[in-house]
Amino acid sequence: MGIKGKMRFKRKERGKSLKYFLLGTVGVLAVAAIVWVLVAKLEGEAPRIVMDLESGHIPARVEIPVTVYDEKSGIRKVFASLVQDGREVTLANRTYGQSMPGGESGVHALDLTLSIDVREKGLKDGEALLRIAAWDLSWRQWFSGNLTYMEKEIVIDSIPPRITVLSRQHNLSQGGSGLVVYRLSEPCEKHGVRVGEEFFQGHSGFYKDEDIFLALIALSHEQGSETSISLLAEDKAGNQGQSGLHYYIQNRAFDSENLNISDNFLRQTLPEFQSVAGFPVDKPPIDQFLFINRDLRNKDSEILLSLYKDSANTFYWEGDFMALPRAQRRAGFADQRTYIYNGEAIGQSVHLGVDLASLRHAPVPAANAGKVVFCDWAGIYGNTVVIDHGYGLMSLYSHLSGIDVQKGDFVAKGDIIGNTGMTGLAVGDHLHFSVIVGNVFVNPYEWWDAAWIQNNITGKLDEITQRL
């Protein structure tokens, strides 16, 4: 073969190679396009709908938050409506993209608010059906996209609950306790008595009528005659009903005292707290005391006061509460204490109980019947026992040298639960006794008084029983 023949042959071979290359490239592009269509445009994952409507009850006016997600092709359309008695009311009908070739995606997460005004929409109280549908930009279903459809049965309730106060007299003292009995017109998830900023949940079960509730209430040592008291009820739809009541609050003045802090007291007391989280081991003893009296005191009190959340829905106790036998009262409820060190005031606290001193390691009886809900070391309170007497009423025994009961034990009035001591932040062997109503420390003297209990608690309950 001559030179010219060889050149023609090479050109021919190069032409074939280019042809094959172009055919291969076209093939690859065709396969890529098919894969893109199958994966990107024919994806089969439907949108997700998240709606915040737990109870299924709605009031006359409500805004229901709805979020729609579609991570792949994106959201094309969202539709929502309410159906009642065969009539459908549109709440939302929005389009966000086109599913035909060339249509753009981009909305992959969407927050909607379904605004419902019952009267404006011509709806009424009663059952209805909430419908929500969402389509994506997939080419499936002949370019209609993947569909997610959900229905939820709801109840429209535009009438607030009514509260009828059944108890007649509500005479309270600053730092004291009381009882309110009331009837609700409908079941409510949240109901009770608001005392200032505190809320005391009502409880059923005492009366056969399940619509009647009672709430033990309390005033802190800081709440006097200016404190407002009212009843509140909120039904499943969020409607709120309120009611006032007749009450009288007597102001009280509390004692104050100075307590001298000696170096000897610090040497005896501080070692018990060395393992507490955050204890300033590298600080001087007086700074360690201030940490205990300030930071640890608040933390320990919060833990003990939170126990009321699991209080039994029944009364375990009966009659007046017992005090430590043959004991002298060394410190009273709500005494304002100022701590003195080397002649200077270094801190303050409020004594939210009564200190009772008897013989060293004297047996401590349960003040009344109940269930032990706490028995452990509790910081400034030392070894502590808490007894639940029901409906948010609890008694606390602290600074014990030893504990003779376990959590979950049921005790009768007078059963020995431990012995007096000086654990925690205590000066000398004694019992610190507190009464708690809800999450408020109250005056124990009231609960030691049989006449007070009859006039303010049991007498009320009996009088209402006779009227029912």
Short mmCIF file of C-alpha atoms in Angstrom, two decimals:
data_model
loop_
_atom_site.label_atom_id
_atom_site.label_comp_id
_atom_site.label_asym_id
_atom_site.label_seq_id
_atom_site.Cartn_x
_atom_site.Cartn_y
_atom_site.Cartn_z
CA MET A 1 0.00 0.00 0.00
CA GLY A 2 1.34 3.40 -1.01
CA ILE A 3 1.68 6.46 1.16
CA LYS A 4 -1.57 7.95 -0.13
CA GLY A 5 -3.42 4.71 0.58
CA LYS A 6 -2.09 4.59 4.09
CA MET A 7 -3.24 8.17 4.69
CA ARG A 8 -6.75 7.42 3.39
CA PHE A 9 -6.90 4.36 5.67
CA LYS A 10 -5.88 6.39 8.75
CA ARG A 11 -8.47 9.10 7.94
CA LYS A 12 -11.10 6.40 7.61
CA GLU A 13 -10.12 4.86 10.93
CA ARG A 14 -10.17 8.27 12.64
CA GLY A 15 -13.63 8.87 11.21
CA LYS A 16 -14.86 5.59 12.59
CA SER A 17 -13.39 6.39 16.02
CA LEU A 18 -15.03 9.82 16.06
CA LYS A 19 -18.32 8.27 15.02
CA TYR A 20 -18.10 5.68 17.77
CA PHE A 21 -17.11 8.39 20.27
CA LEU A 22 -20.06 10.55 19.30
CA LEU A 23 -22.42 7.59 19.42
CA GLY A 24 -21.02 6.62 22.82
CA THR A 25 -21.37 10.16 24.14
CA VAL A 26 -24.95 10.37 22.92
CA GLY A 27 -25.63 7.02 24.54
CA VAL A 28 -24.18 8.12 27.83
CA LEU A 29 -26.18 11.34 27.73
CA ALA A 30 -29.33 9.41 26.88
CA VAL A 31 -28.77 7.03 29.79
CA ALA A 32 -28.02 9.98 32.09
CA ALA A 33 -31.23 11.69 30.97
CA ILE A 34 -33.23 8.53 31.62
CA VAL A 35 -31.63 8.14 35.05
CA TRP A 36 -32.33 11.82 35.81
CA VAL A 37 -35.97 11.39 34.83
CA LEU A 38 -36.32 8.20 36.86
CA VAL A 39 -34.50 9.50 39.91
CA ALA A 40 -35.20 13.23 39.96
CA LYS A 41 -38.49 13.68 38.16
CA LEU A 42 -40.17 10.35 38.75
CA GLU A 43 -39.25 10.08 42.42
CA GLY A 44 -41.92 8.37 44.48
CA GLU A 45 -41.51 9.90 47.93
CA ALA A 46 -44.69 11.74 48.96
CA PRO A 47 -44.66 14.99 50.98
CA ARG A 48 -44.85 14.91 54.79
CA ILE A 49 -47.49 16.89 56.71
CA VAL A 50 -46.98 17.87 60.35
CA MET A 51 -49.92 19.48 62.17
CA ASP A 52 -49.96 20.82 65.72
CA LEU A 53 -53.44 19.92 66.98
CA GLU A 54 -53.11 17.50 69.88
CA SER A 55 -56.51 17.59 71.54
CA GLY A 56 -58.71 17.60 68.44
CA HIS A 57 -60.82 20.39 69.97
CA ILE A 58 -60.81 23.95 68.63
CA PRO A 59 -62.38 27.17 69.94
CA ALA A 60 -64.38 29.78 67.99
CA ARG A 61 -61.17 31.36 66.72
CA VAL A 62 -57.96 29.46 66.27
CA GLU A 63 -54.80 29.38 64.22
CA ILE A 64 -53.49 25.89 63.50
CA PRO A 65 -49.80 25.68 62.49
CA VAL A 66 -49.06 23.19 59.68
CA THR A 67 -45.67 22.35 58.16
CA VAL A 68 -45.26 20.54 54.83
CA TYR A 69 -41.95 18.93 53.83
CA ASP A 70 -40.75 17.51 50.50
CA GLU A 71 -36.99 17.15 50.40
CA LYS A 72 -36.75 15.83 46.82
CA SER A 73 -38.77 17.40 44.02
CA GLY A 74 -40.35 20.14 46.14
CA ILE A 75 -43.89 21.19 47.00
CA ARG A 76 -46.36 21.88 44.21
CA LYS A 77 -49.69 22.46 45.96
CA VAL A 78 -51.34 22.42 49.39
CA PHE A 79 -55.07 22.27 50.05
CA ALA A 80 -56.93 22.32 53.40
CA SER A 81 -60.62 22.41 54.27
CA LEU A 82 -63.18 21.83 57.02
CA VAL A 83 -66.19 19.63 56.35
CA GLN A 84 -69.30 19.85 58.52
CA ASP A 85 -72.79 18.51 57.76
CA GLY A 86 -71.85 17.84 54.13
CA ARG A 87 -70.54 21.38 53.56
CA GLU A 88 -66.86 21.97 52.78
CA VAL A 89 -65.13 25.23 53.72
CA THR A 90 -61.76 25.91 52.10
CA LEU A 91 -59.01 27.00 54.51
CA ALA A 92 -56.02 26.97 52.12
CA ASN A 93 -55.53 26.38 48.38
CA ARG A 94 -52.05 27.37 47.27
CA THR A 95 -49.84 26.40 44.32
CA TYR A 96 -46.06 26.77 44.55
CA GLY A 97 -44.69 25.22 41.31
CA GLN A 98 -45.49 23.44 38.05
CA SER A 99 -44.94 19.74 37.45
CA MET A 100 -44.57 19.87 33.64
CA PRO A 101 -41.09 19.85 32.03
CA GLY A 102 -39.40 23.16 32.68
CA GLY A 103 -41.27 23.72 35.91
CA GLU A 104 -39.03 24.79 38.78
CA SER A 105 -38.82 23.39 42.29
CA GLY A 106 -37.29 25.00 45.31
CA VAL A 107 -39.94 25.04 48.06
CA HIS A 108 -38.97 22.04 50.16
CA ALA A 109 -40.32 23.16 53.56
CA LEU A 110 -43.41 25.26 54.03
CA ASP A 111 -45.02 26.69 57.18
CA LEU A 112 -48.75 27.39 56.94
CA THR A 113 -51.23 28.81 59.41
CA LEU A 114 -54.82 27.63 59.02
CA SER A 115 -56.94 30.47 60.41
CA ILE A 116 -60.43 29.42 61.47
CA ASP A 117 -63.17 31.80 62.55
CA VAL A 118 -66.21 29.63 63.23
CA ARG A 119 -68.80 32.37 62.82
CA GLU A 120 -67.13 33.91 59.76
CA LYS A 121 -66.98 30.51 58.05
CA GLY A 122 -70.60 29.73 58.91
CA LEU A 123 -69.66 26.77 61.12
CA LYS A 124 -71.20 25.71 64.42
CA ASP A 125 -70.25 23.87 67.59
CA GLY A 126 -69.97 20.13 67.14
CA GLU A 127 -68.04 17.56 65.15
CA ALA A 128 -66.24 18.41 61.90
CA LEU A 129 -63.59 16.92 59.62
CA LEU A 130 -60.29 18.66 58.88
CA ARG A 131 -58.75 17.69 55.53
CA ILE A 132 -55.22 18.49 54.35
CA ALA A 133 -53.62 17.42 51.05
CA ALA A 134 -50.18 18.12 49.60
CA TRP A 135 -48.72 17.33 46.17
CA ASP A 136 -45.07 17.46 45.08
CA LEU A 137 -43.39 18.26 41.75
CA SER A 138 -42.71 14.67 40.79
CA TRP A 139 -43.74 13.66 37.24
CA ARG A 140 -45.59 10.67 38.62
CA GLN A 141 -49.35 10.28 38.22
CA TRP A 142 -49.16 11.91 34.76
CA PHE A 143 -47.35 14.94 36.08
CA SER A 144 -49.80 15.37 39.02
CA GLY A 145 -47.13 14.44 41.55
CA ASN A 146 -47.09 12.30 44.69
CA LEU A 147 -50.00 13.00 47.01
CA THR A 148 -50.22 12.97 50.83
CA TYR A 149 -53.74 13.20 52.22
CA MET A 150 -54.76 13.27 55.87
CA GLU A 151 -58.00 13.68 57.78
CA LYS A 152 -58.55 14.50 61.43
CA GLU A 153 -61.85 14.46 63.27
CA ILE A 154 -62.21 17.59 65.38
CA VAL A 155 -64.74 19.12 67.74
CA ILE A 156 -65.63 22.80 67.50
CA ASP A 157 -66.24 24.21 70.98
CA SER A 158 -66.80 27.95 71.33
CA ILE A 159 -68.32 28.01 74.84
CA PRO A 160 -65.98 28.68 77.81
CA PRO A 161 -66.35 26.41 80.85
CA ARG A 162 -68.42 27.72 83.75
CA ILE A 163 -67.12 27.55 87.33
CA THR A 164 -69.46 27.46 90.32
CA VAL A 165 -67.83 28.00 93.73
CA LEU A 166 -69.38 25.68 96.33
CA SER A 167 -67.30 26.57 99.40
CA ARG A 168 -68.62 29.68 101.15
CA GLN A 169 -65.91 31.06 103.42
CA HIS A 170 -62.27 31.54 102.53
CA ASN A 171 -60.47 33.16 105.44
CA LEU A 172 -56.71 32.94 105.14
CA SER A 173 -53.66 34.27 106.92
CA GLN A 174 -50.42 35.41 105.35
CA GLY A 175 -48.30 32.26 105.06
CA GLY A 176 -51.38 30.09 105.69
CA SER A 177 -53.52 27.49 103.92
CA GLY A 178 -57.10 27.19 102.72
CA LEU A 179 -59.56 25.10 100.74
CA VAL A 180 -61.73 25.91 97.72
CA VAL A 181 -64.41 23.57 96.38
CA TYR A 182 -66.02 24.16 92.98
CA ARG A 183 -68.01 22.58 90.17
CA LEU A 184 -67.16 22.65 86.45
CA SER A 185 -69.70 22.66 83.62
CA GLU A 186 -67.52 20.44 81.39
CA PRO A 187 -64.34 18.35 81.57
CA CYS A 188 -61.22 20.56 81.62
CA GLU A 189 -57.57 19.61 81.44
CA LYS A 190 -56.39 22.59 83.47
CA HIS A 191 -58.41 24.00 86.34
CA GLY A 192 -57.83 25.26 89.84
CA VAL A 193 -57.18 28.34 91.91
CA ARG A 194 -54.75 31.11 91.10
CA VAL A 195 -53.24 32.77 94.18
CA GLY A 196 -51.13 35.68 93.03
CA GLU A 197 -48.71 34.12 90.56
CA GLU A 198 -49.08 30.60 91.96
CA PHE A 199 -51.56 28.05 90.59
CA PHE A 200 -53.11 25.21 92.61
CA GLN A 201 -54.58 22.42 90.51
CA GLY A 202 -58.02 21.12 91.46
CA HIS A 203 -58.63 17.43 92.14
CA SER A 204 -61.66 15.19 91.80
CA GLY A 205 -62.39 11.99 93.66
CA PHE A 206 -63.46 13.28 97.05
CA TYR A 207 -67.13 13.54 96.04
CA LYS A 208 -69.11 11.04 93.96
CA ASP A 209 -70.01 13.82 91.55
CA GLU A 210 -67.06 13.84 89.13
CA ASP A 211 -67.75 17.48 88.21
CA ILE A 212 -66.89 18.66 91.75
CA PHE A 213 -63.29 19.45 92.58
CA LEU A 214 -61.33 20.65 95.56
CA ALA A 215 -58.09 22.57 95.72
CA LEU A 216 -55.90 23.11 98.75
CA ILE A 217 -54.40 26.57 98.37
CA ALA A 218 -51.64 28.49 100.11
CA LEU A 219 -50.27 31.95 100.68
CA SER A 220 -46.54 32.30 100.97
CA HIS A 221 -45.07 34.28 103.87
CA GLU A 222 -44.73 37.20 101.43
CA GLN A 223 -48.38 37.26 100.30
CA GLY A 224 -50.66 39.51 102.33
CA SER A 225 -54.08 41.10 101.94
CA GLU A 226 -53.29 42.59 98.51
CA THR A 227 -52.98 39.10 96.98
CA SER A 228 -55.60 38.27 94.35
CA ILE A 229 -57.37 34.89 94.38
CA SER A 230 -59.53 33.59 91.53
CA LEU A 231 -60.54 30.37 89.80
CA LEU A 232 -59.51 29.37 86.29
CA ALA A 233 -60.59 26.53 84.00
CA GLU A 234 -59.42 25.76 80.47
CA ASP A 235 -61.21 23.17 78.33
CA LYS A 236 -59.73 20.97 75.57
CA ALA A 237 -60.41 23.63 72.95
CA GLY A 238 -58.47 26.25 74.92
CA ASN A 239 -61.52 28.23 76.02
CA GLN A 240 -60.91 29.82 79.42
CA GLY A 241 -63.49 30.39 82.11
CA GLN A 242 -62.81 32.44 85.24
CA SER A 243 -64.62 33.06 88.48
CA GLY A 244 -64.06 35.18 91.53
CA LEU A 245 -64.76 34.14 95.11
CA HIS A 246 -65.27 35.75 98.49
CA TYR A 247 -62.11 35.71 100.58
CA TYR A 248 -60.39 37.54 103.39
CA ILE A 249 -56.63 37.62 104.02
CA GLN A 250 -55.20 38.59 107.39
CA ASN A 251 -51.75 40.15 107.30
CA ARG A 252 -49.13 38.76 109.65
CA ALA A 253 -45.82 40.01 110.97
CA PHE A 254 -43.03 37.50 111.40
CA ASP A 255 -40.15 37.51 113.85
CA SER A 256 -36.58 38.28 112.99
CA GLU A 257 -33.38 37.08 114.63
CA ASN A 258 -29.62 37.30 114.31
CA LEU A 259 -27.58 34.09 114.16
CA ASN A 260 -23.89 34.25 114.96
CA ILE A 261 -21.67 32.11 112.73
CA SER A 262 -18.55 30.94 114.54
CA ASP A 263 -15.42 29.34 113.16
CA ASN A 264 -16.16 26.29 115.27
CA PHE A 265 -19.61 25.96 113.61
CA LEU A 266 -18.00 26.19 110.18
CA ARG A 267 -15.43 23.48 111.06
CA GLN A 268 -18.21 21.15 112.21
CA THR A 269 -20.67 21.84 109.37
CA LEU A 270 -18.74 22.35 106.13
CA PRO A 271 -17.23 18.84 105.71
CA GLU A 272 -20.73 17.38 105.13
CA PHE A 273 -21.05 19.44 101.93
CA GLN A 274 -17.62 18.84 100.38
CA SER A 275 -18.95 16.41 97.73
CA VAL A 276 -21.78 18.66 96.55
CA ALA A 277 -21.48 19.68 92.90
CA GLY A 278 -20.05 23.18 92.56
CA PHE A 279 -18.85 23.37 96.15
CA PRO A 280 -16.05 26.01 96.25
CA VAL A 281 -13.40 23.87 97.93
CA ASP A 282 -10.67 26.44 97.15
CA LYS A 283 -12.56 29.31 98.82
CA PRO A 284 -12.36 30.47 102.45
CA PRO A 285 -14.79 28.78 104.91
CA ILE A 286 -17.09 31.78 105.09
CA ASP A 287 -17.49 31.81 101.28
CA GLN A 288 -18.29 28.10 101.43
CA PHE A 289 -20.98 28.82 104.00
CA LEU A 290 -22.47 31.53 101.78
CA PHE A 291 -22.57 29.08 98.85
CA ILE A 292 -24.49 26.61 101.02
CA ASN A 293 -26.87 29.19 102.47
CA ARG A 294 -27.60 30.90 99.16
CA ASP A 295 -27.14 28.63 96.13
CA LEU A 296 -27.61 25.24 97.71
CA ARG A 297 -30.60 26.36 99.82
CA ASN A 298 -32.55 27.40 96.71
CA LYS A 299 -31.67 24.22 94.82
CA ASP A 300 -32.63 21.93 97.71
CA SER A 301 -35.93 23.74 98.28
CA GLU A 302 -36.87 23.48 94.60
CA ILE A 303 -36.31 19.71 94.63
CA LEU A 304 -38.45 19.18 97.72
CA LEU A 305 -41.21 21.52 96.57
CA SER A 306 -41.47 19.73 93.22
CA LEU A 307 -42.67 16.55 94.98
CA TYR A 308 -46.25 17.87 95.05
CA LYS A 309 -46.63 17.03 91.34
CA ASP A 310 -46.99 13.35 92.21
CA SER A 311 -49.25 13.83 95.23
CA ALA A 312 -52.04 11.25 95.59
CA ASN A 313 -55.54 12.09 94.47
CA THR A 314 -56.96 11.23 97.89
CA PHE A 315 -56.71 12.25 101.54
CA TYR A 316 -54.60 9.88 103.64
CA TRP A 317 -54.71 12.03 106.77
CA GLU A 318 -57.35 12.52 109.44
CA GLY A 319 -57.63 14.99 112.32
CA ASP A 320 -55.00 17.41 113.55
CA PHE A 321 -51.30 16.89 112.86
CA MET A 322 -48.89 15.74 115.56
CA ALA A 323 -45.90 17.75 116.74
CA LEU A 324 -42.72 16.26 118.16
CA PRO A 325 -43.70 15.12 121.71
CA ARG A 326 -42.26 16.95 124.72
CA ALA A 327 -40.36 19.36 122.48
CA GLN A 328 -39.56 23.05 122.83
CA ARG A 329 -40.09 25.33 119.86
CA ARG A 330 -36.79 27.01 119.08
CA ALA A 331 -37.56 28.85 115.82
CA GLY A 332 -40.84 29.80 114.21
CA PHE A 333 -42.28 29.81 110.73
CA ALA A 334 -41.05 32.58 108.39
CA ASP A 335 -38.53 33.95 110.89
CA GLN A 336 -36.27 36.41 109.08
CA ARG A 337 -32.71 35.35 109.82
CA THR A 338 -29.58 37.47 109.49
CA TYR A 339 -26.23 35.70 109.75
CA ILE A 340 -23.49 37.52 111.67
CA TYR A 341 -19.78 36.70 111.30
CA ASN A 342 -17.14 38.64 113.21
CA GLY A 343 -19.71 41.29 114.01
CA GLU A 344 -20.83 41.85 110.41
CA ALA A 345 -24.00 40.76 108.60
CA ILE A 346 -23.00 38.34 105.81
CA GLY A 347 -26.30 36.92 104.59
CA GLN A 348 -29.98 36.29 105.20
CA SER A 349 -32.58 33.55 104.89
CA VAL A 350 -36.21 32.83 105.75
CA HIS A 351 -36.92 29.90 108.04
CA LEU A 352 -39.77 28.06 106.31
CA GLY A 353 -40.68 25.67 109.09
CA VAL A 354 -40.60 25.24 112.87
CA ASP A 355 -37.59 23.96 114.83
CA LEU A 356 -38.47 21.54 117.63
CA ALA A 357 -35.89 20.41 120.18
CA SER A 358 -36.25 17.47 122.54
CA LEU A 359 -33.78 14.88 123.78
CA ARG A 360 -30.75 14.12 121.63
CA HIS A 361 -31.71 11.65 118.87
CA ALA A 362 -35.35 11.73 120.00
CA PRO A 363 -37.78 9.50 118.03
CA VAL A 364 -39.68 11.47 115.37
CA PRO A 365 -43.32 10.44 114.74
CA ALA A 366 -45.21 10.94 111.47
CA ALA A 367 -47.44 13.97 111.97
CA ASN A 368 -50.30 12.20 110.20
CA ALA A 369 -51.02 9.25 107.94
CA GLY A 370 -49.55 9.26 104.46
CA LYS A 371 -47.08 7.84 101.99
CA VAL A 372 -43.32 8.40 102.16
CA VAL A 373 -42.27 10.09 98.92
CA PHE A 374 -38.75 11.17 99.86
CA CYS A 375 -36.14 9.87 102.30
CA ASP A 376 -32.59 10.94 101.57
CA TRP A 377 -29.95 13.54 102.28
CA ALA A 378 -31.23 16.90 101.01
CA GLY A 379 -28.40 19.42 101.28
CA ILE A 380 -29.10 22.11 103.88
CA TYR A 381 -31.99 20.00 105.20
CA GLY A 382 -29.67 17.06 105.91
CA ASN A 383 -31.30 13.65 106.25
CA THR A 384 -34.91 14.31 105.30
CA VAL A 385 -38.25 12.50 105.07
CA VAL A 386 -41.25 13.86 103.16
CA ILE A 387 -44.72 12.34 103.63
CA ASP A 388 -47.51 12.87 101.12
CA HIS A 389 -50.93 13.29 102.76
CA GLY A 390 -52.81 13.69 99.47
CA TYR A 391 -54.18 16.47 97.27
CA GLY A 392 -50.86 18.33 97.37
CA LEU A 393 -50.47 18.38 101.18
CA MET A 394 -47.09 17.18 102.49
CA SER A 395 -45.07 17.25 105.71
CA LEU A 396 -41.27 17.47 105.88
CA TYR A 397 -38.90 16.28 108.62
CA SER A 398 -35.23 17.26 108.35
CA HIS A 399 -31.82 17.30 110.10
CA LEU A 400 -32.50 13.67 111.11
CA SER A 401 -29.66 11.61 112.54
CA GLY A 402 -31.23 8.46 111.12
CA ILE A 403 -34.15 7.43 108.88
CA ASP A 404 -36.34 4.40 109.68
CA VAL A 405 -38.62 4.37 106.60
CA GLN A 406 -38.22 3.82 102.89
CA LYS A 407 -39.70 5.58 99.90
CA GLY A 408 -43.11 4.12 99.14
CA ASP A 409 -43.90 3.13 102.73
CA PHE A 410 -47.34 3.97 104.11
CA VAL A 411 -47.22 5.30 107.65
CA ALA A 412 -49.90 5.90 110.25
CA LYS A 413 -50.07 8.94 112.49
CA GLY A 414 -47.45 8.50 115.21
CA ASP A 415 -45.32 5.89 113.42
CA ILE A 416 -41.62 6.54 114.05
CA ILE A 417 -39.88 7.63 110.85
CA GLY A 418 -36.43 8.53 112.26
CA ASN A 419 -34.59 10.43 114.99
CA THR A 420 -33.69 14.05 115.54
CA GLY A 421 -30.17 15.15 114.70
CA MET A 422 -28.03 17.94 113.31
CA THR A 423 -27.33 16.89 109.71
CA GLY A 424 -27.34 19.56 107.03
CA LEU A 425 -27.14 23.21 108.00
CA ALA A 426 -28.21 22.74 111.61
CA VAL A 427 -27.06 24.19 114.92
CA GLY A 428 -27.64 21.58 117.60
CA ASP A 429 -29.80 18.45 117.66
CA HIS A 430 -33.40 19.21 116.67
CA LEU A 431 -36.19 18.52 114.19
CA HIS A 432 -37.00 21.01 111.44
CA PHE A 433 -40.68 20.42 110.60
CA SER A 434 -42.41 21.97 107.58
CA VAL A 435 -45.81 21.71 105.95
CA ILE A 436 -46.08 22.12 102.17
CA VAL A 437 -49.24 22.86 100.16
CA GLY A 438 -48.65 22.59 96.43
CA ASN A 439 -45.22 24.14 95.98
CA VAL A 440 -45.48 26.57 98.91
CA PHE A 441 -44.17 26.22 102.47
CA VAL A 442 -47.01 27.13 104.86
CA ASN A 443 -47.45 27.74 108.57
CA PRO A 444 -47.42 24.38 110.44
CA TYR A 445 -49.21 25.90 113.45
CA GLU A 446 -52.49 25.80 111.52
CA TRP A 447 -52.22 22.07 110.86
CA TRP A 448 -51.42 21.38 114.54
CA ASP A 449 -54.70 23.13 115.47
CA ALA A 450 -57.76 20.84 115.49
CA ALA A 451 -60.15 23.82 115.57
CA TRP A 452 -58.48 25.43 112.56
CA ILE A 453 -58.70 22.19 110.57
CA GLN A 454 -62.38 21.81 111.43
CA ASN A 455 -63.23 25.40 110.51
CA ASN A 456 -61.19 25.62 107.33
CA ILE A 457 -60.90 22.12 105.87
CA THR A 458 -62.99 19.23 107.17
CA GLY A 459 -65.96 21.35 108.21
CA LYS A 460 -66.20 22.79 104.70
CA LEU A 461 -66.06 19.35 103.12
CA ASP A 462 -68.77 18.02 105.44
CA GLU A 463 -71.03 21.05 104.91
CA ILE A 464 -70.87 20.63 101.12
CA THR A 465 -71.54 16.91 101.42
CA GLN A 466 -74.76 17.68 103.32
CA ARG A 467 -75.86 20.14 100.63
CA LEU A 468 -75.30 17.78 97.71
#
